[in-house]
Short mmCIF file of C-alpha atoms in Angstrom, two decimals:
data_model
loop_
_atom_site.label_atom_id
_atom_site.label_comp_id
_atom_site.label_asym_id
_atom_site.label_seq_id
_atom_site.Cartn_x
_atom_site.Cartn_y
_atom_site.Cartn_z
CA MET A 1251 -6.17 28.86 6.06
CA VAL A 1252 -6.51 25.11 6.73
CA ASP A 1253 -8.17 24.61 3.33
CA LEU A 1254 -5.24 26.35 1.67
CA LEU A 1255 -2.77 24.00 3.36
CA LEU A 1256 -4.71 20.77 2.95
CA GLY A 1257 -6.38 21.47 -0.40
CA GLY A 1258 -9.14 18.92 -0.92
CA ILE A 1259 -8.26 16.75 2.08
CA VAL A 1260 -11.10 16.42 4.59
CA ALA A 1261 -9.58 13.87 7.00
CA VAL A 1262 -6.21 12.36 7.84
CA HIS A 1263 -5.51 9.41 10.14
CA VAL A 1264 -1.91 8.71 11.17
CA ASP A 1265 -0.90 5.41 12.76
CA GLU A 1266 -4.51 4.50 13.45
CA LYS A 1267 -6.05 1.07 12.98
CA LEU A 1268 -9.46 1.54 11.34
CA VAL A 1269 -10.38 -2.15 10.98
CA PRO A 1270 -9.36 -5.33 12.84
CA ASP A 1271 -5.83 -6.50 11.90
CA ASP A 1272 -5.40 -3.32 9.84
CA ARG A 1273 -2.38 -3.62 7.52
CA PHE A 1274 -2.68 -0.10 6.06
CA ASP A 1275 -2.69 1.90 9.29
CA ASP A 1276 0.29 4.23 8.82
CA LEU A 1277 -1.49 6.94 6.82
CA THR A 1278 -5.08 7.36 5.64
CA VAL A 1279 -6.04 10.42 3.61
CA ILE A 1280 -9.65 11.12 2.66
CA GLY A 1281 -10.34 13.69 -0.04
CA ALA A 1282 -13.36 15.93 -0.47
CA ASP A 1283 -13.86 14.22 -3.84
CA GLY A 1284 -14.58 10.90 -2.08
CA CYS A 1285 -11.17 9.37 -2.77
CA ARG A 1286 -9.60 7.37 0.04
CA GLU A 1287 -5.91 6.48 0.08
CA ARG A 1288 -4.37 4.21 2.70
CA THR A 1289 -0.60 3.72 2.91
CA GLN A 1290 1.66 1.37 4.82
CA PHE A 1291 5.35 2.30 5.04
CA LYS A 1292 7.94 -0.45 5.43
CA HIS A 1293 11.51 0.37 6.38
CA SER A 1294 14.52 -1.66 5.36
CA ASP A 1295 18.15 -1.17 6.31
CA ASN A 1296 19.23 -2.60 2.96
CA ASP A 1297 17.47 -0.66 0.20
CA ASP A 1298 19.18 -2.51 -2.64
CA HIS A 1299 17.97 -5.93 -1.47
CA PRO A 1300 15.34 -7.32 -3.90
CA LEU A 1301 11.78 -7.65 -2.69
CA ALA A 1302 11.48 -11.27 -1.56
CA TYR A 1303 8.74 -13.81 -2.20
CA ASP A 1304 8.46 -14.57 1.53
CA THR A 1305 7.58 -10.92 2.18
CA PHE A 1306 4.04 -11.83 1.14
CA THR A 1307 3.92 -15.51 2.23
CA SER A 1308 5.14 -15.09 5.81
CA ASP A 1309 4.22 -12.31 8.20
CA GLY A 1310 7.68 -11.17 9.26
CA ARG A 1311 7.09 -7.69 7.82
CA GLY A 1312 3.33 -7.63 8.40
CA LEU A 1313 2.65 -8.06 4.66
CA ARG A 1314 1.29 -11.58 4.32
CA LEU A 1315 -0.92 -11.36 1.26
CA ASP A 1316 -4.03 -13.00 2.70
CA ARG A 1317 -3.96 -10.56 5.63
CA LEU A 1318 -3.44 -7.59 3.31
CA VAL A 1319 -6.48 -8.67 1.29
CA ALA A 1320 -8.56 -9.23 4.44
CA ALA A 1321 -7.68 -5.75 5.70
CA ALA A 1322 -8.53 -4.25 2.30
CA VAL A 1323 -11.93 -5.98 2.21
CA ALA A 1324 -12.68 -4.97 5.81
CA ASP A 1325 -11.86 -1.35 4.98
CA ARG A 1326 -13.88 -1.41 1.75
CA ASP A 1327 -16.93 -2.89 3.49
CA GLY A 1328 -16.48 -0.83 6.68
CA PRO A 1329 -15.13 2.71 7.04
CA GLY A 1330 -14.39 2.99 3.30
CA ALA A 1331 -17.86 1.89 2.17
CA SER A 1332 -18.86 5.38 1.05
CA ALA A 1333 -15.57 6.17 -0.72
CA ARG A 1334 -15.74 6.93 -4.44
CA THR A 1335 -12.36 5.24 -4.94
CA ILE A 1336 -9.94 3.46 -2.64
CA ARG A 1337 -6.20 3.21 -3.25
CA LEU A 1338 -4.06 1.00 -1.03
CA ARG A 1339 -0.28 1.40 -1.12
CA ILE A 1340 2.74 -0.19 0.42
CA VAL A 1341 5.79 2.06 0.23
CA MET A 1342 9.08 0.16 0.60
CA ARG A 1343 12.78 0.70 0.05
CA ASP A 1344 13.36 -2.76 -1.44
CA ALA A 1345 14.69 -3.17 -4.96
CA PRO A 1346 12.34 -4.76 -7.53
CA PRO A 1347 11.89 -8.52 -7.06
CA ASP A 1348 14.25 -10.95 -8.75
CA ASP A 1349 12.23 -14.03 -7.77
CA ALA A 1350 10.53 -15.48 -10.87
CA VAL A 1351 7.32 -16.40 -9.05
CA LEU A 1352 6.96 -12.95 -7.49
CA ARG A 1353 7.76 -11.24 -10.80
CA ALA A 1354 4.98 -13.30 -12.42
CA VAL A 1355 2.34 -11.89 -10.07
CA MET A 1356 3.70 -8.35 -9.65
CA VAL A 1357 3.49 -6.20 -12.74
CA PRO A 1358 4.22 -2.56 -13.51
CA ALA A 1359 1.58 -0.20 -12.18
CA ARG A 1360 -0.94 1.36 -14.54
CA ALA A 1361 -0.01 4.62 -16.24
CA SER A 1362 -2.73 6.32 -14.17
CA ASP A 1363 -0.98 5.36 -10.91
CA ALA A 1364 1.32 8.02 -9.56
CA PRO A 1365 4.23 7.71 -7.15
CA PHE A 1366 3.51 8.42 -3.50
CA LEU A 1367 5.37 11.73 -3.85
CA ALA A 1368 5.66 13.59 -7.13
CA GLY A 1369 9.19 13.42 -8.51
CA MET A 1370 10.05 10.36 -6.41
CA ASN A 1371 12.46 7.99 -8.17
CA THR A 1372 10.53 4.77 -7.79
CA THR A 1373 9.43 1.50 -9.30
CA LEU A 1374 5.65 1.17 -9.08
CA LEU A 1375 4.36 -2.39 -9.01
CA ARG A 1376 0.94 -3.89 -8.41
CA PHE A 1377 -0.37 -7.39 -7.94
CA ASP A 1378 -1.98 -8.90 -11.03
CA ALA A 1379 -5.18 -10.45 -9.65
CA GLU A 1380 -5.54 -12.91 -12.55
CA ALA A 1381 -1.94 -14.09 -12.20
CA LEU A 1382 -2.43 -14.64 -8.47
#
C-alpha cells in the first residue's frame, strides 16, 4: 500500500537539516531511481513584490547566495554523494525580479525543469553560473 501512495519515493525528510547550515531543509525527497530533490519554501505576505537583489546578497530570508552554494556543495559531497541527480529548489511567492543585475544572472529554467507541482502557475528561473 505504501508503494502505491509514494510511487518511486524511498525516503522523505521534512524540516530536517542534513548538512551544517543547511539552506534546503524544508523538504527532501529521494527516489528509487537515485534522484534527490531538496526544496526550501519561502513565504511572503506580498506575493506581487518583485524578487529583490538583496534576497541573495544579505541573509534576511536565509537565501544569501554563498550560503546556498555552500549548502549545495555540502549536500552533494555528503548525504547526496550517491545520488544519480540532485535538484535544489527555492519555492517563493515573489514576482519575477525587476532589478537589472538580478535579471542578468537569473534566466528562465530549462525546458526539462518542471514546476514544483504539476499545473502550478509559476515562473521558473535558475541562476546562470557563467553570468554569475
